[in-house]
Amino acid sequence: MRFRFYLTICLIFSGLVLNAQKKPLDHTVYDGWQRIGERMISNDGKWVVYTVDPQEGDNELVIQSSDAKYKKTVSRGYNAVITDDSRFAIFRIKPLFKDTRDAKIKKKKPDEMPKDSFAIVELGKDSVWKVARVKGYKTPEKEAGWVAYQLEKSVEKKDTDKKKPESADKKIADSLTKVIDSLQQVIQSAPVKKKKKHKDEDVIAEESDDSLFAIDPADAEGDDPSTSATDAGTDLVLRNLENGQEKTFSNVLEYYFSKKGGKLVIEQGKNPKDSLSKVSVTLYDLKEAKTTVLSSGGNEFKNFVFSEDGSQLAYLAERDAKPKELQKFYKLWYYKTGMDSAGLLVDKNAVGMKLGMTVSEYGNLNFSKSGNRLFFGTAPVQPPKDTTLVEMDLVKLDVWHYKDDYLQTQQLFNLQRELQKNYLAVYHLDKQELRQLASVELPNVLQTNEGDGDQFVGVTDVGNRIESQWTGNTKKDIYAINVNDGSRKLVKKDMIGVITPQYISPTGKYIMWYDSKARNYFAWDGNTTRNLTEKIKYPLWNEENDMPDD
């Protein structure tokens, strides 16, 4: 009996001690709580890659076989992909959380911050191949065997050696340098032979003899001399995953793989050490190890896009404007396998381009599935800014009218988006015809059959937006658009309901929508509109959603 009493006392005492040592619930506790972040499965289903992320701190990347016989953990791994052939896991490795935090506290410059590393693991093996200071990487979407990774800017080494007393030779060298500098100043101050006076300016622009080298006979067709390039880019390394061989491209600004066809397009900036170098666009054939210069010289290249099979490439370029010019016009350039270089396809003067419209730099560029059509955006030509007015002397006033589509606050909120608004156009590559599909009155166009449909669908609420200020919704008009000739046909006027790309048949022949007032689904077959659900007795809406709306 006495033994049981002492045992009970001991157990109670032990419980009190253990309870007193339990860690309180504070930041240090829930910062370590974990969750599954990235997750993916290989195409053959044999490999799983995922990350285990804490609330704060260093995460882990887990590479594991689906039968759990193989498992590898890499500290701080993220942004992973499994190659299309299910052979390699490719990912980046973050710097230590502590190092990054300390660098932020010390307010280091972006170039001085800790940088990511790049890593490759062959699935099923333990070795990890790494490269330090990598900005990013890309792999082909539907092809295996290749990866391209871009390095960060090289770190300049600071001279920490103590200053040594100058020798006699050093003093002589400095004197000679000063003499040379003086001679160069005399040469630069000499009168220039060629002068050119602009029509709209009183300033005379001087052209040096270096202008003889402005146009390179090796430029691709239609190219203009480069005028500016501020970003020199960094090295891009193309790696063959099969044999580990690498090829380096210098001064790379942008790069993209084709989905298929084994192509890599590279935009290279000017070499800061070579005054004659130019911005260029290069196409590299992965299989043949062949390089083709598509464009040489220009200001900006963007929106690179390949066709599905990789045989065609299109991009936007602004190549003509001077650095201080107030108007800059982008043009659409096109390349197809077998051409010597890219050629100009569409600009503001192209046949079929509406008067006052031009190619928009903000438009979404894409090929149709077959590659027979190329879609891009157009926008009205913006008037140049009046630089004769002093900014600080300008008086700004916001004026709203009760018939405006949106309240003034909403107009200010949408200003940047409105300045970037563009309208869908298509270039038929087989017929070499340009058709404008969208417009200010019909801004939204839904493609069908992955861009190859004969009929697209346009949806607009232009003219019906004022009532949205008190109803929260707008009436919409639905149009059928003939892609081949650009003509339109009204399908439904003042529709209040829902229409999405999923409601349109693949070829675009049938158009369906849900009418919120009628509470039924309707379909248009090219001639007539039918109520598809009028005989269904059960409600097709959410009966529990009770609010002042249809």
Coordinates of C-alpha atoms in Angstrom, one line a residue:
M1 CA 0.0 0.0 0.0
R2 CA 2.8 2.4 0.9
F3 CA 4.6 1.4 -2.3
R4 CA 1.6 2.4 -4.4
F5 CA 1.4 5.8 -2.6
Y6 CA 5.0 6.6 -3.3
L7 CA 4.7 5.5 -7.0
T8 CA 1.7 7.8 -7.4
I9 CA 3.5 10.7 -5.9
C10 CA 6.5 10.1 -8.3
L11 CA 4.3 10.0 -11.3
I12 CA 2.5 13.2 -10.4
F13 CA 5.8 15.0 -9.8
S14 CA 7.3 13.7 -13.1
G15 CA 4.2 14.9 -15.0
L16 CA 4.5 18.4 -13.4
V17 CA 8.2 18.6 -14.4
L18 CA 7.6 17.5 -18.0
N19 CA 4.6 19.9 -18.3
A20 CA 6.8 22.8 -17.0
Q21 CA 9.4 22.1 -19.7
K22 CA 7.0 22.1 -22.6
K23 CA 7.9 24.8 -25.1
P24 CA 5.4 27.7 -25.3
L25 CA 3.6 28.4 -28.6
D26 CA 5.5 31.4 -30.1
H27 CA 7.1 32.6 -33.3
T28 CA 9.9 30.2 -33.1
V29 CA 7.4 27.3 -33.0
Y30 CA 5.1 28.1 -35.9
D31 CA 7.9 29.5 -38.1
G32 CA 9.0 25.9 -38.3
W33 CA 5.6 24.5 -39.4
Q34 CA 5.9 22.8 -42.7
R35 CA 3.8 22.4 -45.8
I36 CA 4.2 20.7 -49.2
G37 CA 5.0 23.3 -51.8
E38 CA 6.0 22.3 -55.4
R39 CA 5.0 18.9 -56.5
M40 CA 5.3 17.0 -59.7
I41 CA 5.3 13.5 -61.2
S42 CA 7.4 12.3 -64.1
N43 CA 5.8 11.4 -67.4
D44 CA 6.4 7.7 -66.9
G45 CA 5.0 7.9 -63.3
K46 CA 8.1 6.4 -61.7
W47 CA 9.4 9.6 -60.0
V48 CA 8.0 12.2 -57.7
V49 CA 9.6 15.6 -56.8
Y50 CA 8.3 17.9 -54.2
T51 CA 9.4 20.6 -51.7
V52 CA 8.9 20.7 -47.9
D53 CA 8.6 24.4 -47.1
P54 CA 8.7 25.9 -43.5
Q55 CA 6.9 29.1 -42.7
E56 CA 10.4 30.7 -42.4
G57 CA 13.8 29.2 -43.0
D58 CA 15.5 26.8 -45.4
N59 CA 13.3 24.4 -47.3
E60 CA 14.1 20.9 -48.7
L61 CA 13.6 19.4 -52.1
V62 CA 12.8 15.7 -52.1
I63 CA 13.4 13.5 -55.1
Q64 CA 11.8 10.1 -54.6
S65 CA 10.8 7.0 -56.7
S66 CA 7.1 6.1 -56.6
D67 CA 8.0 2.7 -55.1
A68 CA 9.9 4.4 -52.2
K69 CA 13.1 2.5 -52.9
Y70 CA 15.0 5.7 -53.8
K71 CA 14.9 9.0 -52.0
K72 CA 17.2 12.0 -52.1
T73 CA 16.9 15.3 -50.2
V74 CA 18.6 18.5 -51.4
S75 CA 18.6 21.4 -49.0
R76 CA 17.1 24.7 -50.3
G77 CA 16.2 23.2 -53.7
Y78 CA 13.2 24.8 -55.6
N79 CA 11.9 25.7 -59.0
A80 CA 12.3 22.1 -60.1
V81 CA 11.3 20.4 -63.4
I82 CA 11.5 16.8 -64.5
T83 CA 12.7 16.4 -68.1
D84 CA 10.3 15.1 -70.8
D85 CA 12.1 11.8 -70.9
S86 CA 11.8 11.3 -67.1
R87 CA 15.6 11.0 -66.7
F88 CA 16.7 14.2 -64.9
A89 CA 15.5 16.6 -62.2
I90 CA 16.6 20.1 -62.8
F91 CA 16.3 22.8 -60.1
R92 CA 17.7 25.9 -58.4
I93 CA 19.2 26.1 -54.9
K94 CA 18.6 29.1 -52.7
P95 CA 21.3 30.7 -50.6
L96 CA 21.0 30.1 -46.9
F97 CA 18.1 32.0 -45.3
K98 CA 20.4 33.4 -42.7
D99 CA 22.8 34.8 -45.3
T100 CA 20.0 36.4 -47.3
R101 CA 18.5 37.9 -44.2
D102 CA 21.9 39.3 -43.0
A103 CA 22.4 40.9 -46.5
K104 CA 19.0 42.6 -46.4
I105 CA 19.7 43.9 -42.9
K106 CA 23.0 45.4 -44.2
K107 CA 21.2 46.8 -47.2
K108 CA 23.6 45.4 -49.7
K109 CA 23.1 46.2 -53.4
P110 CA 21.3 43.6 -55.6
D111 CA 24.6 42.5 -57.2
E112 CA 26.1 41.9 -53.8
M113 CA 23.2 39.8 -52.5
P114 CA 23.7 36.0 -52.2
K115 CA 22.8 34.3 -55.5
D116 CA 21.1 31.0 -56.4
S117 CA 22.9 27.9 -57.6
F118 CA 21.9 25.6 -60.4
A119 CA 21.7 21.8 -60.0
I120 CA 21.0 18.7 -62.0
V121 CA 20.3 15.2 -60.6
E122 CA 20.0 12.1 -62.7
L123 CA 17.1 10.3 -61.3
G124 CA 18.1 7.2 -59.4
K125 CA 21.6 8.4 -58.7
D126 CA 23.1 10.2 -55.7
S127 CA 25.4 12.7 -57.4
V128 CA 24.4 16.3 -57.8
W129 CA 25.9 18.5 -60.5
K130 CA 26.0 22.2 -59.4
V131 CA 26.9 25.6 -60.8
A132 CA 27.1 28.7 -58.6
R133 CA 25.6 32.2 -59.3
V134 CA 22.9 31.3 -61.8
K135 CA 20.1 33.8 -62.7
G136 CA 17.7 31.2 -64.1
Y137 CA 17.3 28.3 -66.5
K138 CA 14.9 26.9 -69.1
T139 CA 14.2 23.5 -70.7
P140 CA 12.2 22.6 -73.9
E141 CA 8.6 21.9 -73.0
K142 CA 8.1 18.8 -75.2
E143 CA 11.7 17.7 -75.9
A144 CA 14.4 16.2 -73.7
G145 CA 18.2 16.3 -73.6
W146 CA 18.9 20.0 -73.3
V147 CA 18.9 22.7 -70.7
A148 CA 20.1 26.4 -70.9
Y149 CA 21.1 28.3 -67.7
Q150 CA 22.0 32.0 -67.5
L151 CA 24.8 33.1 -65.2
E152 CA 24.7 36.2 -63.0
K153 CA 27.0 39.1 -63.7
S154 CA 30.6 38.3 -62.8
V155 CA 31.8 39.8 -59.5
E156 CA 34.5 42.4 -59.8
K157 CA 37.4 41.7 -57.5
K158 CA 38.4 44.6 -55.3
D159 CA 42.1 45.4 -55.0
T160 CA 43.0 44.9 -51.3
D161 CA 46.7 45.2 -51.7
K162 CA 48.4 48.0 -49.8
K163 CA 49.5 51.0 -51.9
K164 CA 53.2 50.8 -52.7
P165 CA 55.4 53.8 -53.2
E166 CA 55.5 54.9 -56.9
S167 CA 58.7 54.0 -58.7
A168 CA 60.4 56.1 -61.3
D169 CA 59.0 53.9 -64.1
K170 CA 55.4 54.4 -62.8
K171 CA 55.9 58.2 -62.7
I172 CA 57.1 58.1 -66.3
A173 CA 54.2 56.0 -67.4
D174 CA 51.7 58.4 -65.8
S175 CA 53.3 61.4 -67.5
L176 CA 53.0 59.6 -70.9
T177 CA 49.4 58.8 -70.2
K178 CA 48.6 62.5 -69.5
V179 CA 50.3 63.5 -72.8
I180 CA 48.2 60.9 -74.7
D181 CA 45.0 62.1 -73.0
S182 CA 45.8 65.7 -74.0
L183 CA 46.4 64.7 -77.6
Q184 CA 43.1 62.9 -77.7
Q185 CA 41.3 66.0 -76.4
V186 CA 42.9 68.0 -79.2
I187 CA 41.7 65.5 -81.8
Q188 CA 38.2 65.4 -80.4
S189 CA 37.9 69.2 -80.4
A190 CA 38.8 69.4 -84.1
P191 CA 35.9 70.6 -86.4
V192 CA 33.7 67.8 -87.8
K193 CA 33.3 67.6 -91.6
K194 CA 29.6 66.5 -91.7
K195 CA 26.7 68.4 -90.2
K196 CA 23.1 67.8 -90.3
K197 CA 20.3 70.1 -89.2
H198 CA 17.0 68.6 -88.2
K199 CA 13.8 70.2 -89.6
D200 CA 12.1 70.7 -86.3
E201 CA 15.1 71.7 -84.3
D202 CA 17.5 74.6 -84.1
V203 CA 20.2 72.4 -82.8
I204 CA 22.8 71.1 -85.4
A205 CA 23.6 67.5 -84.9
E206 CA 27.2 66.6 -85.7
E207 CA 28.0 63.3 -87.4
S208 CA 31.5 61.9 -86.9
D209 CA 33.4 59.7 -89.3
D210 CA 32.4 56.7 -87.2
S211 CA 29.0 56.9 -88.9
L212 CA 30.6 55.1 -91.9
F213 CA 30.4 51.9 -89.8
A214 CA 26.8 52.4 -88.7
I215 CA 25.4 50.0 -91.3
D216 CA 26.9 46.5 -91.4
P217 CA 26.6 44.8 -94.8
A218 CA 26.2 41.5 -92.8
D219 CA 22.9 42.7 -91.3
A220 CA 19.8 40.6 -91.9
E221 CA 17.3 41.8 -94.4
G222 CA 15.5 45.1 -93.5
D223 CA 17.7 45.7 -90.5
D224 CA 18.6 49.2 -89.3
P225 CA 21.6 50.4 -87.3
S226 CA 21.5 49.9 -83.6
T227 CA 21.0 53.2 -81.7
S228 CA 21.0 52.2 -78.0
A229 CA 21.6 49.2 -75.7
T230 CA 22.0 49.7 -72.0
D231 CA 21.9 46.1 -70.8
A232 CA 25.0 44.1 -71.9
G233 CA 23.4 40.8 -70.7
T234 CA 25.3 37.8 -69.2
D235 CA 26.6 34.5 -70.3
L236 CA 24.1 31.8 -71.3
V237 CA 25.3 28.1 -71.2
L238 CA 23.6 25.5 -73.3
R239 CA 24.2 22.0 -71.8
N240 CA 23.6 18.6 -73.5
L241 CA 22.2 16.4 -70.7
E242 CA 23.3 13.2 -72.5
N243 CA 27.0 13.9 -72.7
G244 CA 27.6 17.0 -70.5
Q245 CA 29.0 19.1 -73.4
E246 CA 28.3 22.8 -73.1
K247 CA 28.2 25.8 -75.4
T248 CA 28.4 29.4 -74.1
F249 CA 26.7 32.5 -75.6
S250 CA 27.8 35.9 -74.3
N251 CA 25.8 39.0 -73.6
V252 CA 22.5 37.2 -73.6
L253 CA 19.3 39.3 -72.7
E254 CA 16.5 36.8 -73.5
Y255 CA 16.3 33.2 -74.7
Y256 CA 13.6 30.7 -75.5
F257 CA 13.3 27.0 -76.5
S258 CA 10.9 25.8 -79.1
K259 CA 8.4 23.2 -77.9
K260 CA 9.5 20.8 -80.6
G261 CA 12.0 21.0 -83.5
G262 CA 15.1 21.5 -81.4
K263 CA 15.5 25.3 -81.7
L264 CA 16.8 28.0 -79.3
V265 CA 16.4 31.7 -80.0
I266 CA 18.7 34.1 -78.3
E267 CA 18.7 37.9 -78.0
Q268 CA 22.2 39.2 -77.4
G269 CA 23.1 42.7 -76.2
K270 CA 25.9 44.9 -77.3
N271 CA 29.4 44.0 -76.1
P272 CA 30.5 46.9 -73.9
K273 CA 34.1 46.3 -74.9
D274 CA 33.3 46.5 -78.6
S275 CA 31.9 49.8 -79.9
L276 CA 31.0 48.3 -83.3
S277 CA 28.9 45.4 -81.8
K278 CA 25.1 45.5 -82.1
V279 CA 22.1 43.9 -80.5
S280 CA 21.2 40.8 -82.4
V281 CA 18.7 37.9 -82.5
T282 CA 20.3 34.5 -83.2
L283 CA 18.6 31.1 -83.8
Y284 CA 20.6 28.0 -82.8
D285 CA 19.7 24.6 -84.1
L286 CA 20.3 22.0 -81.3
K287 CA 20.6 19.0 -83.6
E288 CA 22.8 20.5 -86.3
A289 CA 24.8 22.9 -84.0
K290 CA 24.1 25.6 -86.6
T291 CA 23.7 29.3 -85.8
T292 CA 21.6 31.7 -87.9
V293 CA 21.6 35.5 -87.3
L294 CA 18.0 36.6 -87.7
S295 CA 18.3 40.3 -87.0
S296 CA 21.3 42.5 -86.3
G297 CA 20.9 46.0 -84.9
G298 CA 18.0 47.6 -83.2
N299 CA 16.7 49.0 -79.9
E300 CA 14.4 46.3 -78.5
F301 CA 13.2 42.8 -79.3
K302 CA 10.4 41.1 -77.4
N303 CA 7.5 38.6 -77.5
F304 CA 9.4 35.7 -79.1
V305 CA 7.1 32.8 -80.1
F306 CA 7.7 29.6 -82.0
S307 CA 5.1 27.6 -83.9
E308 CA 4.1 24.2 -82.5
D309 CA 6.6 22.3 -84.7
G310 CA 9.4 24.9 -84.2
S311 CA 9.8 25.6 -87.9
Q312 CA 8.5 29.2 -87.6
L313 CA 9.4 32.0 -85.3
A314 CA 7.9 35.5 -84.8
Y315 CA 8.8 38.4 -82.6
L316 CA 8.3 42.2 -82.2
A317 CA 11.1 44.7 -82.7
E318 CA 11.7 48.4 -82.5
R319 CA 14.7 49.2 -84.5
D320 CA 14.4 52.7 -86.1
A321 CA 13.9 55.3 -83.3
K322 CA 16.7 57.5 -82.0
P323 CA 17.3 57.5 -78.2
K324 CA 15.3 60.7 -77.6
E325 CA 12.6 60.2 -80.2
L326 CA 9.1 60.7 -78.8
Q327 CA 7.3 58.1 -81.0
K328 CA 8.5 54.5 -81.3
F329 CA 6.9 52.0 -83.7
Y330 CA 7.1 48.2 -83.3
K331 CA 7.1 45.9 -86.2
L332 CA 6.4 42.2 -86.6
W333 CA 9.2 40.1 -87.8
Y334 CA 9.0 36.5 -89.1
Y335 CA 11.3 33.6 -89.8
K336 CA 10.7 30.2 -91.3
T337 CA 13.2 27.3 -91.7
G338 CA 15.2 27.7 -94.9
M339 CA 15.2 31.5 -94.8
D340 CA 18.6 33.3 -94.6
S341 CA 17.3 35.7 -91.9
A342 CA 14.0 37.1 -90.5
G343 CA 11.9 39.4 -92.7
L344 CA 9.5 42.2 -91.9
L345 CA 6.0 40.9 -91.9
V346 CA 3.7 43.6 -90.6
D347 CA 4.1 47.3 -89.7
K348 CA 1.8 50.3 -89.5
N349 CA 1.9 50.7 -93.3
A350 CA 1.0 47.0 -94.1
V351 CA -1.9 46.2 -96.4
G352 CA -4.9 45.5 -94.2
M353 CA -3.8 47.6 -91.3
K354 CA -6.5 50.1 -90.3
L355 CA -5.6 53.7 -90.7
G356 CA -4.2 55.2 -87.5
M357 CA -3.3 51.8 -86.1
T358 CA 0.0 50.1 -85.6
V359 CA 1.5 46.9 -84.1
S360 CA 1.2 47.0 -80.3
E361 CA 4.2 46.1 -78.2
Y362 CA 1.7 44.8 -75.5
G363 CA -0.1 42.4 -77.8
N364 CA -0.1 38.6 -77.2
L365 CA 1.8 37.0 -80.0
N366 CA 1.0 33.3 -80.9
F367 CA 0.7 30.9 -83.8
S368 CA -2.3 28.7 -84.4
K369 CA -1.9 25.0 -83.8
S370 CA -1.3 24.3 -87.5
G371 CA 1.0 27.2 -87.9
N372 CA -1.0 28.7 -90.7
R373 CA -2.0 31.8 -88.7
L374 CA -0.1 34.3 -86.7
F375 CA -2.0 36.3 -84.1
F376 CA -0.9 39.7 -82.7
G377 CA -2.2 42.9 -81.2
T378 CA -2.8 46.3 -82.8
A379 CA -3.4 49.6 -81.1
P380 CA -4.0 53.3 -82.1
V381 CA -1.0 55.4 -82.8
Q382 CA -0.3 57.5 -79.7
P383 CA 0.4 61.2 -80.3
P384 CA 3.9 62.2 -79.2
K385 CA 4.3 64.0 -75.8
D386 CA 4.5 67.8 -76.0
T387 CA 8.0 68.5 -74.6
T388 CA 7.6 72.3 -75.0
L389 CA 5.5 72.5 -71.9
V390 CA 7.2 72.6 -68.5
E391 CA 6.0 69.7 -66.3
M392 CA 6.0 71.7 -63.1
D393 CA 3.9 74.4 -64.7
L394 CA 1.1 72.1 -65.9
V395 CA -2.3 72.3 -64.2
K396 CA -4.0 68.9 -63.9
L397 CA -7.7 68.5 -63.6
D398 CA -9.9 65.4 -63.6
V399 CA -13.3 65.9 -65.3
W400 CA -16.1 63.3 -65.1
H401 CA -19.3 63.2 -67.0
Y402 CA -22.4 61.3 -65.9
K403 CA -22.5 59.5 -69.3
D404 CA -18.9 58.2 -68.9
D405 CA -18.6 54.4 -68.9
Y406 CA -16.8 54.4 -65.5
L407 CA -16.6 56.6 -62.4
Q408 CA -13.6 58.9 -62.4
T409 CA -11.8 56.9 -59.7
Q410 CA -12.2 53.7 -61.8
Q411 CA -10.9 55.5 -64.9
L412 CA -7.7 56.5 -63.0
F413 CA -7.4 53.0 -61.7
N414 CA -7.7 51.6 -65.3
L415 CA -5.4 54.2 -66.9
Q416 CA -2.3 52.1 -67.3
R417 CA -4.3 49.2 -68.6
E418 CA -6.1 51.4 -71.0
L419 CA -2.8 52.7 -72.3
Q420 CA -1.7 49.1 -73.0
K421 CA -5.0 48.0 -74.5
N422 CA -4.7 46.3 -77.9
Y423 CA -6.9 44.5 -80.4
L424 CA -6.5 41.1 -81.9
A425 CA -5.5 40.8 -85.5
V426 CA -4.5 37.7 -87.6
Y427 CA -2.0 37.3 -90.4
H428 CA -2.9 34.3 -92.7
L429 CA 0.6 33.0 -93.6
D430 CA -0.7 30.7 -96.3
K431 CA -2.7 33.5 -98.1
Q432 CA -0.4 36.4 -96.9
E433 CA -3.4 38.4 -95.7
L434 CA -3.9 40.6 -92.7
R435 CA -7.3 40.7 -91.0
Q436 CA -8.4 42.9 -88.0
L437 CA -10.7 40.8 -85.8
A438 CA -11.2 42.9 -82.6
S439 CA -11.8 46.7 -82.4
V440 CA -12.7 49.4 -79.9
E441 CA -16.4 48.5 -80.3
L442 CA -15.6 44.7 -80.0
P443 CA -12.5 44.4 -77.8
N444 CA -12.8 40.7 -76.6
V445 CA -12.4 37.9 -79.1
L446 CA -12.4 34.2 -78.2
Q447 CA -10.4 31.9 -80.4
T448 CA -11.7 28.4 -81.5
N449 CA -10.0 25.2 -82.5
E450 CA -6.6 26.4 -81.0
G451 CA -6.6 29.3 -83.5
D452 CA -7.5 27.2 -86.6
G453 CA -11.4 27.6 -86.4
D454 CA -13.2 29.3 -89.2
Q455 CA -15.4 31.2 -86.7
F456 CA -14.3 33.1 -83.6
V457 CA -16.6 34.7 -81.0
G458 CA -16.6 38.3 -80.0
V459 CA -18.1 39.6 -76.7
T460 CA -18.6 43.3 -75.9
D461 CA -20.3 45.5 -73.3
V462 CA -19.4 48.8 -75.1
G463 CA -22.4 51.1 -74.7
N464 CA -23.8 49.2 -71.7
R465 CA -21.3 50.0 -69.1
I466 CA -22.9 52.9 -67.2
E467 CA -25.5 50.7 -65.5
S468 CA -22.7 48.6 -64.0
Q469 CA -22.2 51.6 -61.5
W470 CA -25.4 50.5 -59.7
T471 CA -26.0 46.9 -60.9
G472 CA -22.4 45.6 -60.7
N473 CA -22.9 43.9 -64.1
T474 CA -23.3 44.7 -67.7
K475 CA -25.3 43.5 -70.7
K476 CA -23.2 42.0 -73.4
D477 CA -23.5 41.5 -77.1
I478 CA -22.3 38.3 -78.7
Y479 CA -20.9 38.2 -82.3
A480 CA -19.8 35.5 -84.6
I481 CA -16.6 36.6 -86.4
N482 CA -15.5 35.1 -89.7
V483 CA -11.7 34.7 -89.4
N484 CA -11.1 34.5 -93.1
D485 CA -12.7 37.8 -94.1
G486 CA -13.2 39.6 -90.7
S487 CA -17.0 40.0 -91.1
R488 CA -19.3 39.9 -88.0
K489 CA -22.8 38.6 -87.3
L490 CA -24.8 39.5 -84.2
V491 CA -25.8 36.3 -82.3
K492 CA -27.3 37.7 -79.1
K493 CA -27.9 41.3 -77.9
D494 CA -28.1 42.5 -74.3
M495 CA -27.2 39.1 -72.8
I496 CA -27.0 39.0 -69.0
G497 CA -25.3 35.8 -68.1
V498 CA -22.1 33.8 -68.7
I499 CA -20.2 32.9 -71.8
T500 CA -16.7 31.3 -71.7
P501 CA -14.4 29.6 -74.2
Q502 CA -15.6 26.2 -72.9
Y503 CA -19.2 27.2 -74.1
I504 CA -18.0 27.3 -77.7
S505 CA -17.7 24.3 -79.9
P506 CA -14.1 23.5 -81.2
T507 CA -14.8 24.7 -84.7
G508 CA -16.8 27.7 -83.5
K509 CA -20.0 26.6 -85.3
Y510 CA -22.0 26.4 -82.1
I511 CA -22.1 29.1 -79.5
M512 CA -23.6 28.5 -76.1
W513 CA -24.3 30.8 -73.1
Y514 CA -26.2 30.8 -69.8
D515 CA -28.9 33.5 -69.5
S516 CA -29.2 34.6 -65.8
K517 CA -32.7 36.1 -66.4
A518 CA -34.2 33.1 -68.2
R519 CA -32.2 30.7 -66.0
N520 CA -31.5 28.5 -69.0
Y521 CA -28.7 27.5 -71.4
F522 CA -29.1 28.7 -75.0
A523 CA -27.2 27.7 -78.2
W524 CA -26.8 29.3 -81.6
D525 CA -26.1 27.0 -84.6
G526 CA -25.3 29.6 -87.2
N527 CA -28.9 30.5 -88.0
T528 CA -31.2 30.1 -85.1
T529 CA -31.1 30.2 -81.3
R530 CA -32.5 27.3 -79.2
N531 CA -33.2 26.9 -75.5
L532 CA -31.3 23.7 -74.6
T533 CA -32.6 23.2 -71.1
E534 CA -36.3 24.4 -71.1
K535 CA -37.6 20.8 -70.6
I536 CA -35.4 20.2 -67.6
K537 CA -37.6 20.3 -64.5
Y538 CA -34.8 20.8 -62.0
P539 CA -33.2 24.2 -61.3
L540 CA -29.9 24.9 -63.1
W541 CA -28.9 27.7 -60.7
N542 CA -27.7 27.7 -57.0
E543 CA -31.0 27.9 -55.0
E544 CA -29.0 28.7 -51.8
N545 CA -27.4 31.8 -53.3
D546 CA -29.8 34.4 -52.0
M547 CA -28.7 38.0 -53.1
P548 CA -30.3 40.9 -54.9
D549 CA -29.2 39.7 -58.4
D550 CA -30.5 37.5 -61.2

